Structures are given as C-alpha cells and as structure tokens.
Amino acid sequence: MRRILLKLSGEALAGDKKHGFDEETVRKVAAQIAEVVKSGVQVGVVIGGGNFWRGRTSENMDRTKADQIGMLATVMNCIYVSEMCRAEGLQTAVFTPFACGSFTKLFSKDEAVSCMKEGGVAFFAGGTGHPYFSTDTGVLLRAIEVEADVILLAKSIDGVYDDDPAKNPAAKKYDEVSIDEVIAKNLQVVDMTASILARDNHMPMWVFGLNEENSIVNTMNGNFHGTKVTV
C-alpha cells in the first residue's frame, strides 16, 4: 500500500475520559503512525471533533455557527496529535481550507502530497470549510484529492454492524460489505454524502476499533479484525 488516509474519531482520542484528550491514548496513536510511516507508507490524517463538540447544544444556536465551532474543534485535535507525532520524530503539517493565521497552512494538494512523499504526516483539519458538511465528507474529499489507496476509519467500535451493537446485543458484524449495501441499508459507516462520494470515486474504506491494542499497525500488517467496505 502506497498512501493511506487515516480517520480518527475525536471521541476515541478522549479514551475513558469521554472529553478532551487522553494523553496516553494519543501517544499510542502517534507511535503507531510513526511505525507505519517508517515502514514506507505515506500517511494523511483527518480527525473528528466529537471530543469537544457535537452539533448544536441548543436549538437557539444557528446551524452555521455550530458547524464552525465543530470545524475549529478538529483544528485543535489535529494540532495536538501533530505535536504528539513530532515527539515520535516525525515531520508534520496541518492543512485547513480556511486561514488560521500561522497555526496551519491553507490546503494545497501539491503541498500535502509533497509532505507525505517526504515522509511527513499531513493533517487535514477544518473539514470542508463549509457548514452542513460533516468530517466524513471532508475525509472522503481529501482522500480523493490526494489519491489515497484506502481510508482507514479508526472508530470507537470495531467494525460495521447491521444494527447499533450498543442497543442490540444480537447485531451482526460484517467482515466485508459493499458500499452499495452500505447506502441501500443506511449502515452509517460515514454519512450519506460521504458514502456516495466513496461509491462514485471508488474509494475503499476499512473500519476498525482504535481501542484495540496496536490496531493501526495490525491493520497495515494484514492482521485486520474490522470491516472492509468494498467499492
């Protein structure tokens, strides 16, 4: 595999704290990213913002403003994980679709690809830069733009199920499922806009649990216990 885009959920970075950052969890993630990069694979990273913000907290809040807060949450997450990766000896760059002063760089496909080719990790923060589009859409957009071979979706659950396993103990886990079935059954691997982008641009996704020990490295080494979404 030449180039991957790793999507981390914000909630997973919070660990058992459920909010903010759990430093030990993030340190382990950074160490795994470093191992993958040192194996010769080019890595881009997108991180959700759910450890800080999930949609509107009040019906009195404008949706556009709520989404802007969520975008900024992803910027904080990317800067933090980027610094943890630097502590592992990696070079990093954080790209956003809008200006953040000197905190980040404006997204450029050429600069992002150059960063990854040179052994650095490119972080893509801020989603698409527009309200009404989730981080899911952002990760598909960036993966397509930088020509990733696959998206690795590291979540708080260990794969794709036919029902919510937290509510239904009998929910069936898929080892492999097509993107057409994901869309037809609304399996919510990613949101519908992102699912259609994946289908139309033939972008496969591998879904697995971030909390499994060494899960990112294991996935890259073929020891995969999640769900492959085929296209």
Coordinates of N, CA and C in Angstrom, one line a residue:
M1 N 0.8 -1.2 0.0 CA 0.0 0.0 0.0 C 0.9 1.2 0.0
R2 N 0.6 2.2 -0.9 CA 1.4 3.4 -1.1 C 1.1 4.5 -0.2
R3 N -0.3 4.9 -0.1 CA -0.7 6.1 0.6 C -2.1 5.8 1.2
I4 N -2.2 6.1 2.5 CA -3.4 5.9 3.2 C -3.9 7.2 3.8
L5 N -5.2 7.3 4.1 CA -5.7 8.4 4.8 C -6.4 7.8 6.1
L6 N -5.9 8.2 7.2 CA -6.4 7.7 8.5 C -7.4 8.6 9.1
K7 N -8.6 8.2 9.4 CA -9.6 9.0 10.0 C -9.7 8.5 11.5
L8 N -9.5 9.5 12.4 CA -9.6 9.2 13.8 C -10.8 9.9 14.4
S9 N -11.6 9.2 15.2 CA -12.7 9.9 15.8 C -12.2 10.7 17.0
G10 N -12.8 11.9 17.2 CA -12.4 12.7 18.3 C -12.7 11.9 19.6
E11 N -13.9 11.2 19.7 CA -14.2 10.5 20.9 C -13.2 9.5 21.3
A12 N -12.6 8.8 20.3 CA -11.7 7.8 20.5 C -10.4 8.3 21.2
L13 N -10.0 9.6 20.8 CA -8.9 10.2 21.4 C -9.1 10.6 22.9
A14 N -10.3 10.7 23.3 CA -10.6 11.1 24.6 C -10.5 9.9 25.6
G15 N -10.4 8.7 25.0 CA -10.3 7.5 25.9 C -11.4 7.4 26.9
D16 N -11.1 6.9 28.0 CA -12.2 6.7 29.1 C -12.7 8.1 29.6
K17 N -11.9 9.1 29.4 CA -12.4 10.5 29.9 C -13.6 11.0 29.2
K18 N -13.8 10.5 28.0 CA -15.0 10.9 27.2 C -15.0 12.3 26.7
H19 N -14.0 13.1 27.1 CA -14.0 14.5 26.7 C -12.5 15.0 26.7
G20 N -12.2 15.9 25.7 CA -10.9 16.4 25.7 C -9.9 15.3 25.2
F21 N -8.7 15.3 25.7 CA -7.6 14.4 25.2 C -7.2 13.5 26.4
D22 N -7.0 12.2 26.0 CA -6.3 11.3 26.9 C -4.9 11.1 26.4
E23 N -3.9 11.7 27.1 CA -2.6 11.8 26.5 C -2.0 10.4 26.2
E24 N -2.2 9.4 27.1 CA -1.7 8.1 26.8 C -2.3 7.5 25.6
T25 N -3.6 7.6 25.4 CA -4.2 7.1 24.2 C -3.6 7.8 22.9
V26 N -3.5 9.1 23.0 CA -3.0 9.8 21.8 C -1.5 9.5 21.6
R27 N -0.7 9.3 22.6 CA 0.7 8.9 22.5 C 0.8 7.6 21.8
K28 N -0.1 6.6 22.1 CA 0.0 5.3 21.5 C -0.4 5.4 20.0
V29 N -1.4 6.3 19.7 CA -1.8 6.5 18.3 C -0.6 7.1 17.5
A30 N 0.1 8.1 18.1 CA 1.2 8.7 17.4 C 2.4 7.7 17.2
A31 N 2.6 6.8 18.2 CA 3.7 5.8 18.0 C 3.3 4.9 16.9
Q32 N 2.0 4.5 16.7 CA 1.6 3.7 15.6 C 1.8 4.3 14.3
I33 N 1.4 5.6 14.2 CA 1.5 6.4 13.0 C 3.0 6.4 12.6
A34 N 3.9 6.6 13.6 CA 5.3 6.7 13.3 C 5.8 5.3 12.7
E35 N 5.3 4.3 13.3 CA 5.7 2.9 12.8 C 5.3 2.7 11.4
V36 N 4.1 3.1 11.0 CA 3.5 3.0 9.7 C 4.3 3.8 8.7
V37 N 4.6 5.1 9.1 CA 5.4 5.9 8.2 C 6.8 5.4 8.0
K38 N 7.4 4.8 9.0 CA 8.8 4.3 8.9 C 8.8 3.0 8.1
S39 N 7.7 2.4 7.9 CA 7.6 1.2 7.0 C 7.5 1.6 5.5
G40 N 7.4 2.9 5.3 CA 7.4 3.4 3.9 C 6.1 3.8 3.3
V41 N 5.0 3.7 4.2 CA 3.7 4.1 3.7 C 3.5 5.6 4.0
Q42 N 2.9 6.3 3.0 CA 2.6 7.7 3.1 C 1.3 7.9 3.9
V43 N 1.2 8.8 4.8 CA 0.1 8.9 5.7 C -0.5 10.3 5.8
G44 N -1.8 10.4 5.6 CA -2.5 11.6 5.9 C -3.5 11.3 7.0
V45 N -3.9 12.3 7.7 CA -4.8 12.1 8.9 C -5.9 13.1 8.9
V46 N -7.1 12.7 9.2 CA -8.3 13.5 9.4 C -8.8 13.1 10.8
I47 N -9.2 14.1 11.6 CA -9.7 13.9 13.0 C -11.0 14.6 13.2
G48 N -12.0 13.8 13.7 CA -13.2 14.4 14.1 C -13.1 15.4 15.3
G49 N -14.2 16.0 15.6 CA -14.2 17.0 16.7 C -15.1 16.6 17.9
G50 N -15.5 15.3 17.9 CA -16.6 14.9 18.9 C -16.1 14.9 20.3
N51 N -14.8 15.0 20.6 CA -14.4 15.0 22.0 C -14.5 16.4 22.6
F52 N -14.8 17.4 21.7 CA -15.1 18.8 22.2 C -16.5 19.3 21.8
W53 N -17.0 18.9 20.6 CA -18.2 19.5 20.2 C -19.0 18.5 19.2
R54 N -20.3 18.3 19.5 CA -21.1 17.5 18.6 C -22.4 18.3 18.2
G55 N -22.4 19.0 17.1 CA -23.6 19.7 16.7 C -24.0 20.8 17.6
R56 N -25.3 21.2 17.4 CA -25.8 22.2 18.3 C -26.1 21.7 19.7
T57 N -25.7 22.5 20.7 CA -26.0 22.1 22.0 C -27.3 22.8 22.5
S58 N -27.8 23.7 21.6 CA -29.1 24.4 21.9 C -29.8 24.7 20.6
E59 N -31.1 24.5 20.6 CA -31.9 24.9 19.4 C -31.8 26.4 19.1
N60 N -31.4 27.1 20.1 CA -31.3 28.6 19.8 C -30.0 28.9 19.0
M61 N -29.1 28.0 18.8 CA -27.9 28.2 18.1 C -28.1 28.0 16.6
D62 N -27.6 28.9 15.8 CA -27.6 28.8 14.4 C -26.7 27.7 13.9
R63 N -27.2 26.9 13.0 CA -26.5 25.7 12.5 C -25.2 26.0 11.9
T64 N -25.1 27.1 11.1 CA -23.8 27.5 10.6 C -22.8 27.8 11.6
K65 N -23.1 28.5 12.7 CA -22.2 28.8 13.8 C -21.8 27.5 14.5
A66 N -22.8 26.6 14.7 CA -22.5 25.4 15.4 C -21.4 24.6 14.6
D67 N -21.6 24.5 13.3 CA -20.7 23.8 12.4 C -19.3 24.4 12.4
Q68 N -19.3 25.8 12.5 CA -18.0 26.4 12.6 C -17.2 26.1 13.8
I69 N -17.9 26.0 14.9 CA -17.3 25.6 16.2 C -16.7 24.1 16.0
G70 N -17.5 23.3 15.4 CA -17.0 21.9 15.1 C -15.8 21.9 14.3
M71 N -15.7 22.7 13.3 CA -14.5 22.8 12.4 C -13.3 23.2 13.3
L72 N -13.5 24.1 14.2 CA -12.4 24.6 15.0 C -11.9 23.5 16.0
A73 N -12.9 22.7 16.4 CA -12.5 21.5 17.3 C -11.6 20.6 16.6
T74 N -11.9 20.4 15.3 CA -11.0 19.5 14.5 C -9.6 20.1 14.3
V75 N -9.5 21.4 14.3 CA -8.2 22.1 14.2 C -7.4 21.8 15.4
M76 N -8.0 22.0 16.6 CA -7.4 21.7 17.9 C -6.9 20.3 17.9
N77 N -7.7 19.4 17.5 CA -7.3 18.0 17.6 C -6.1 17.7 16.7
C78 N -6.1 18.2 15.5 CA -5.0 18.0 14.6 C -3.7 18.6 15.0
I79 N -3.8 19.8 15.6 CA -2.6 20.4 16.1 C -2.0 19.6 17.3
Y80 N -2.9 19.1 18.2 CA -2.4 18.3 19.3 C -1.8 16.9 18.8
V81 N -2.5 16.2 18.0 CA -2.0 14.9 17.5 C -0.7 15.1 16.7
S82 N -0.7 16.2 15.9 CA 0.5 16.5 15.1 C 1.7 16.7 16.0
E83 N 1.5 17.4 17.2 CA 2.7 17.6 18.1 C 3.1 16.3 18.7
M84 N 2.1 15.4 19.0 CA 2.5 14.1 19.6 C 3.3 13.3 18.6
C85 N 2.9 13.4 17.3 CA 3.7 12.7 16.2 C 5.1 13.3 16.1
R86 N 5.2 14.6 16.3 CA 6.6 15.2 16.3 C 7.4 14.7 17.4
A87 N 6.8 14.4 18.6 CA 7.5 13.9 19.7 C 8.0 12.5 19.4
E88 N 7.4 11.8 18.3 CA 7.9 10.5 17.9 C 8.9 10.6 16.7
G89 N 9.3 11.8 16.5 CA 10.4 12.0 15.5 C 9.9 12.3 14.0
L90 N 8.6 12.5 13.9 CA 8.0 12.7 12.5 C 8.0 14.2 12.2
Q91 N 8.0 14.5 10.9 CA 7.7 15.9 10.5 C 6.2 15.9 10.1
T92 N 5.6 17.0 10.4 CA 4.1 17.1 10.2 C 3.8 18.5 9.6
A93 N 2.6 18.5 9.0 CA 2.0 19.8 8.5 C 0.5 19.7 8.7
V94 N -0.1 20.8 9.2 CA -1.6 20.8 9.4 C -2.2 21.7 8.4
F95 N -3.1 21.2 7.6 CA -3.7 21.9 6.5 C -5.2 22.2 6.8
T96 N -5.6 23.4 6.5 CA -7.0 23.8 6.7 C -7.5 24.4 5.4
P97 N -8.9 24.4 5.2 CA -9.4 25.0 4.0 C -9.7 26.5 4.2
F98 N -9.4 27.0 5.4 CA -9.5 28.4 5.7 C -8.3 28.9 6.5
A99 N -8.0 30.2 6.5 CA -6.9 30.7 7.1 C -7.0 30.7 8.6
C100 N -5.9 30.2 9.3 CA -5.9 30.2 10.8 C -4.6 30.9 11.2
G101 N -4.3 32.0 10.6 CA -3.1 32.7 11.0 C -1.9 31.8 10.7
S102 N -1.0 31.8 11.6 CA 0.2 30.9 11.4 C 0.1 29.5 12.0
F103 N -1.1 29.2 12.5 CA -1.3 27.9 13.2 C -1.3 26.8 12.2
T104 N -1.8 27.0 11.0 CA -1.9 26.0 10.0 C -1.6 26.5 8.6
K105 N -1.5 25.6 7.6 CA -1.3 26.0 6.2 C -2.6 25.9 5.4
L106 N -2.9 26.8 4.5 CA -4.0 26.6 3.6 C -3.8 25.3 2.8
F107 N -4.9 24.5 2.7 CA -4.8 23.3 1.9 C -4.3 23.5 0.5
S108 N -3.4 22.7 0.1 CA -2.9 22.6 -1.2 C -2.6 21.1 -1.5
K109 N -3.2 20.6 -2.5 CA -2.9 19.2 -2.9 C -1.4 19.0 -3.1
D110 N -0.8 19.8 -3.8 CA 0.6 19.7 -4.1 C 1.5 19.7 -2.9
E111 N 1.2 20.6 -1.9 CA 2.0 20.7 -0.7 C 1.7 19.5 0.2
A112 N 0.5 19.0 0.3 CA 0.1 17.9 1.1 C 0.8 16.6 0.6
V113 N 0.7 16.4 -0.7 CA 1.3 15.2 -1.3 C 2.8 15.2 -1.1
S114 N 3.4 16.4 -1.3 CA 4.9 16.6 -1.2 C 5.3 16.2 0.3
C115 N 4.5 16.7 1.3 CA 4.8 16.4 2.7 C 4.8 14.9 2.9
M116 N 3.8 14.2 2.4 CA 3.7 12.7 2.6 C 4.8 12.0 1.8
K117 N 5.1 12.4 0.6 CA 6.2 11.8 -0.1 C 7.5 11.9 0.6
E118 N 7.7 13.0 1.3 CA 9.0 13.2 2.0 C 9.0 12.6 3.4
G119 N 8.0 11.8 3.7 CA 8.0 11.0 5.0 C 7.3 11.8 6.1
G120 N 6.7 12.9 5.8 CA 5.9 13.6 6.8 C 4.5 13.2 6.9
V121 N 3.8 13.6 7.9 CA 2.4 13.3 8.0 C 1.6 14.5 7.8
A122 N 0.6 14.5 6.8 CA -0.2 15.6 6.5 C -1.5 15.5 7.3
F123 N -1.8 16.5 8.1 CA -3.1 16.5 8.9 C -4.1 17.4 8.1
F124 N -5.3 17.0 7.9 CA -6.3 17.7 7.2 C -7.4 18.1 8.2
A125 N -7.4 19.4 8.7 CA -8.3 19.9 9.7 C -9.3 20.8 9.1
G126 N -10.4 21.1 9.8 CA -11.4 22.0 9.4 C -12.4 21.5 8.4
G127 N -12.5 20.2 8.2 CA -13.5 19.6 7.4 C -13.4 20.1 5.9
T128 N -14.5 20.5 5.3 CA -14.6 21.0 4.0 C -14.4 22.6 4.1
G129 N -14.6 23.1 5.3 CA -14.6 24.6 5.4 C -15.9 25.2 5.3
H130 N -17.0 24.3 5.1 CA -18.3 24.8 4.9 C -19.3 24.2 5.9
P131 N -20.3 24.9 6.3 CA -21.3 24.2 7.2 C -22.1 23.2 6.4
Y132 N -22.8 22.4 7.1 CA -23.7 21.4 6.6 C -23.0 20.2 5.9
F133 N -21.7 20.2 6.0 CA -20.9 19.0 5.6 C -20.1 18.5 6.8
S134 N -20.2 17.2 7.0 CA -19.5 16.6 8.2 C -18.0 16.3 7.9
T135 N -17.4 15.9 9.0 CA -16.0 15.5 8.8 C -15.9 14.3 7.9
D136 N -17.0 13.4 7.9 CA -17.0 12.3 6.9 C -16.8 12.7 5.5
T137 N -17.5 13.8 5.1 CA -17.4 14.3 3.8 C -16.0 14.9 3.6
G138 N -15.4 15.5 4.6 CA -14.1 16.0 4.5 C -13.1 15.0 4.3
V139 N -13.2 13.8 5.0 CA -12.2 12.8 4.8 C -12.3 12.1 3.4
L140 N -13.5 12.0 2.9 CA -13.6 11.4 1.5 C -13.0 12.4 0.5
L141 N -13.3 13.7 0.7 CA -12.8 14.7 -0.2 C -11.3 14.7 -0.3
R142 N -10.7 14.7 0.9 CA -9.2 14.8 0.9 C -8.6 13.5 0.4
A143 N -9.2 12.3 0.7 CA -8.6 11.1 0.3 C -8.7 11.0 -1.3
I144 N -9.8 11.5 -1.9 CA -9.9 11.5 -3.3 C -8.8 12.5 -3.9
E145 N -8.7 13.7 -3.3 CA -7.8 14.7 -3.8 C -6.4 14.3 -3.8
V146 N -6.0 13.6 -2.7 CA -4.5 13.3 -2.6 C -4.3 11.9 -3.1
E147 N -5.3 11.2 -3.7 CA -5.2 9.9 -4.4 C -4.7 8.8 -3.4
A148 N -5.4 8.8 -2.2 CA -5.1 7.7 -1.3 C -5.6 6.4 -1.8
D149 N -4.9 5.3 -1.4 CA -5.3 4.0 -1.8 C -6.5 3.5 -1.0
V150 N -6.6 3.9 0.2 CA -7.7 3.4 1.1 C -7.8 4.4 2.2
I151 N -9.0 4.5 2.8 CA -9.3 5.2 4.0 C -9.4 4.2 5.2
L152 N -8.6 4.5 6.2 CA -8.7 3.7 7.4 C -9.5 4.5 8.4
L153 N -10.7 3.9 8.8 CA -11.6 4.6 9.7 C -11.4 3.9 11.1
A154 N -10.7 4.6 12.0 CA -10.4 4.1 13.3 C -11.5 4.7 14.3
K155 N -12.4 3.8 14.7 CA -13.6 4.3 15.5 C -13.6 3.8 16.9
S156 N -14.6 4.1 17.6 CA -14.8 3.6 19.0 C -15.4 2.3 19.0
I157 N -16.0 1.8 17.8 CA -16.5 0.4 17.7 C -15.6 -0.3 16.7
D158 N -15.7 -1.6 16.7 CA -14.7 -2.4 15.9 C -15.1 -2.8 14.5
G159 N -16.0 -2.2 13.9 CA -16.4 -2.5 12.6 C -17.8 -2.0 12.2
V160 N -18.4 -2.6 11.1 CA -19.7 -2.2 10.7 C -20.7 -3.3 11.1
Y161 N -21.8 -2.9 11.7 CA -22.8 -3.8 12.1 C -24.1 -3.5 11.4
D162 N -25.0 -4.5 11.4 CA -26.3 -4.3 10.7 C -27.3 -3.6 11.7
D163 N -26.9 -3.3 12.9 CA -27.7 -2.5 13.9 C -26.7 -2.0 14.9
D164 N -27.2 -1.1 15.7 CA -26.4 -0.5 16.8 C -26.0 -1.5 17.8
P165 N -24.7 -2.0 17.9 CA -24.4 -3.0 18.9 C -24.5 -2.6 20.3
A166 N -24.5 -1.2 20.6 CA -24.7 -0.7 21.9 C -26.2 -0.9 22.4
K167 N -27.1 -1.0 21.4 CA -28.5 -1.1 21.8 C -29.0 -2.5 21.5
N168 N -28.4 -3.2 20.5 CA -28.8 -4.5 20.2 C -27.7 -5.5 20.3
P169 N -27.6 -6.3 21.3 CA -26.5 -7.3 21.5 C -26.5 -8.4 20.4
A170 N -27.6 -8.5 19.7 CA -27.6 -9.5 18.6 C -27.2 -8.9 17.2
A171 N -26.7 -7.7 17.2 CA -26.3 -7.0 16.0 C -25.2 -7.8 15.3
K172 N -25.3 -8.0 14.0 CA -24.3 -8.8 13.2 C -23.2 -7.9 12.7
K173 N -22.0 -8.3 12.9 CA -20.9 -7.6 12.3 C -20.5 -8.1 11.0
Y174 N -20.2 -7.2 10.0 CA -19.8 -7.6 8.7 C -18.3 -7.7 8.7
D175 N -17.7 -8.7 8.0 CA -16.3 -8.8 7.7 C -16.0 -8.0 6.5
E176 N -17.0 -8.0 5.6 CA -16.8 -7.2 4.3 C -18.2 -6.8 3.8
V177 N -18.4 -5.6 3.3 CA -19.7 -5.2 2.8 C -19.4 -4.2 1.7
S178 N -20.2 -4.2 0.7 CA -20.1 -3.3 -0.4 C -20.6 -1.9 -0.1
I179 N -20.1 -0.9 -0.7 CA -20.6 0.5 -0.5 C -22.0 0.6 -1.0
D180 N -22.4 -0.2 -2.0 CA -23.8 -0.2 -2.4 C -24.8 -0.7 -1.3
E181 N -24.3 -1.7 -0.6 CA -25.2 -2.2 0.5 C -25.2 -1.2 1.7
V182 N -24.0 -0.6 1.9 CA -24.0 0.4 3.0 C -25.0 1.5 2.7
I183 N -25.1 2.0 1.4 CA -26.0 3.0 1.1 C -27.4 2.5 1.1
A184 N -27.7 1.3 0.6 CA -29.1 0.8 0.5 C -29.6 0.6 1.9
K185 N -28.8 0.1 2.8 CA -29.3 -0.2 4.2 C -29.0 0.9 5.2
N186 N -28.4 2.0 4.7 CA -28.1 3.1 5.6 C -27.3 2.7 6.8
L187 N -26.2 2.0 6.6 CA -25.4 1.4 7.7 C -24.6 2.4 8.4
Q188 N -24.5 3.6 7.9 CA -23.9 4.7 8.6 C -22.4 4.5 8.9
V189 N -21.7 3.9 8.0 CA -20.2 3.9 8.1 C -19.7 5.3 8.1
V190 N -20.1 6.1 7.1 CA -20.0 7.5 7.1 C -21.3 8.0 6.6
D191 N -21.5 9.4 6.6 CA -22.8 9.9 6.3 C -23.1 9.7 4.8
M192 N -24.3 9.9 4.4 CA -24.7 9.6 3.0 C -24.0 10.3 1.9
T193 N -23.7 11.6 2.2 CA -22.9 12.4 1.2 C -21.5 11.7 1.0
A194 N -20.9 11.4 2.1 CA -19.6 10.7 2.0 C -19.7 9.4 1.4
S195 N -20.7 8.6 1.7 CA -20.9 7.3 1.1 C -21.0 7.3 -0.4
I196 N -21.7 8.3 -0.9 CA -21.9 8.5 -2.4 C -20.6 8.9 -3.0
L197 N -19.8 9.8 -2.3 CA -18.5 10.1 -2.8 C -17.6 8.9 -2.9
A198 N -17.6 8.0 -1.9 CA -16.8 6.8 -1.9 C -17.2 5.9 -3.1
R199 N -18.5 5.8 -3.3 CA -19.0 4.9 -4.4 C -18.6 5.5 -5.7
D200 N -18.8 6.7 -5.9 CA -18.6 7.3 -7.3 C -17.1 7.5 -7.6
N201 N -16.3 7.5 -6.6 CA -14.9 7.7 -6.8 C -14.0 6.4 -6.4
H202 N -14.8 5.3 -6.2 CA -14.1 4.0 -6.0 C -13.1 4.1 -4.9
M203 N -13.5 4.6 -3.7 CA -12.6 4.8 -2.6 C -12.9 3.7 -1.5
P204 N -12.2 2.7 -1.3 CA -12.5 1.7 -0.3 C -12.2 2.2 1.1
M205 N -12.9 1.7 2.1 CA -12.7 2.1 3.5 C -12.6 0.8 4.4
W206 N -11.7 0.9 5.3 CA -11.5 -0.2 6.3 C -11.9 0.4 7.7
V207 N -12.8 -0.3 8.3 CA -13.3 0.2 9.6 C -12.9 -0.7 10.7
F208 N -12.3 -0.1 11.7 CA -11.8 -1.0 12.8 C -11.8 -0.1 14.1
G209 N -11.6 -0.8 15.3 CA -11.7 -0.2 16.6 C -10.3 0.4 16.9
L210 N -10.2 1.7 17.2 CA -9.0 2.3 17.6 C -8.5 1.8 18.9
N211 N -9.4 1.4 19.8 CA -9.0 1.0 21.2 C -8.4 -0.4 21.2
E212 N -8.5 -1.2 20.2 CA -7.8 -2.5 20.1 C -6.3 -2.2 20.1
E213 N -5.6 -3.0 20.9 CA -4.1 -2.8 21.1 C -3.4 -2.9 19.7
N214 N -2.7 -1.8 19.4 CA -1.9 -1.7 18.2 C -2.7 -1.9 16.9
S215 N -3.9 -1.4 16.9 CA -4.9 -1.7 15.8 C -4.4 -1.1 14.5
I216 N -3.8 0.1 14.5 CA -3.5 0.7 13.2 C -2.3 -0.1 12.6
V217 N -1.3 -0.4 13.3 CA -0.2 -1.2 12.8 C -0.7 -2.6 12.4
N218 N -1.5 -3.2 13.2 CA -2.0 -4.5 12.9 C -2.8 -4.5 11.5
T219 N -3.6 -3.5 11.4 CA -4.4 -3.3 10.1 C -3.4 -3.2 8.9
M220 N -2.4 -2.5 9.0 CA -1.4 -2.3 7.9 C -0.6 -3.6 7.7
N221 N -0.5 -4.4 8.7 CA 0.3 -5.6 8.6 C -0.6 -6.8 8.2
G222 N -1.9 -6.6 7.9 CA -2.7 -7.6 7.5 C -3.5 -8.4 8.6
N223 N -3.2 -8.0 9.8 CA -3.9 -8.6 11.0 C -5.1 -7.8 11.3
F224 N -6.1 -7.9 10.4 CA -7.3 -6.9 10.4 C -8.5 -7.6 11.0
H225 N -9.2 -7.0 12.0 CA -10.3 -7.6 12.6 C -11.6 -6.7 12.5
G226 N -11.5 -5.8 11.6 CA -12.7 -4.9 11.4 C -13.5 -5.3 10.2
T227 N -14.0 -4.3 9.5 CA -14.9 -4.5 8.3 C -14.3 -3.8 7.1
K228 N -14.2 -4.5 6.0 CA -13.7 -3.8 4.7 C -15.0 -3.4 3.9
V229 N -15.0 -2.1 3.6 CA -16.1 -1.6 2.7 C -15.5 -1.5 1.3
T230 N -16.1 -2.4 0.5 CA -15.5 -2.5 -0.9 C -16.3 -1.6 -1.9
V231 N -15.6 -1.3 -3.0 CA -16.2 -0.4 -4.0 C -16.2 -1.1 -5.4

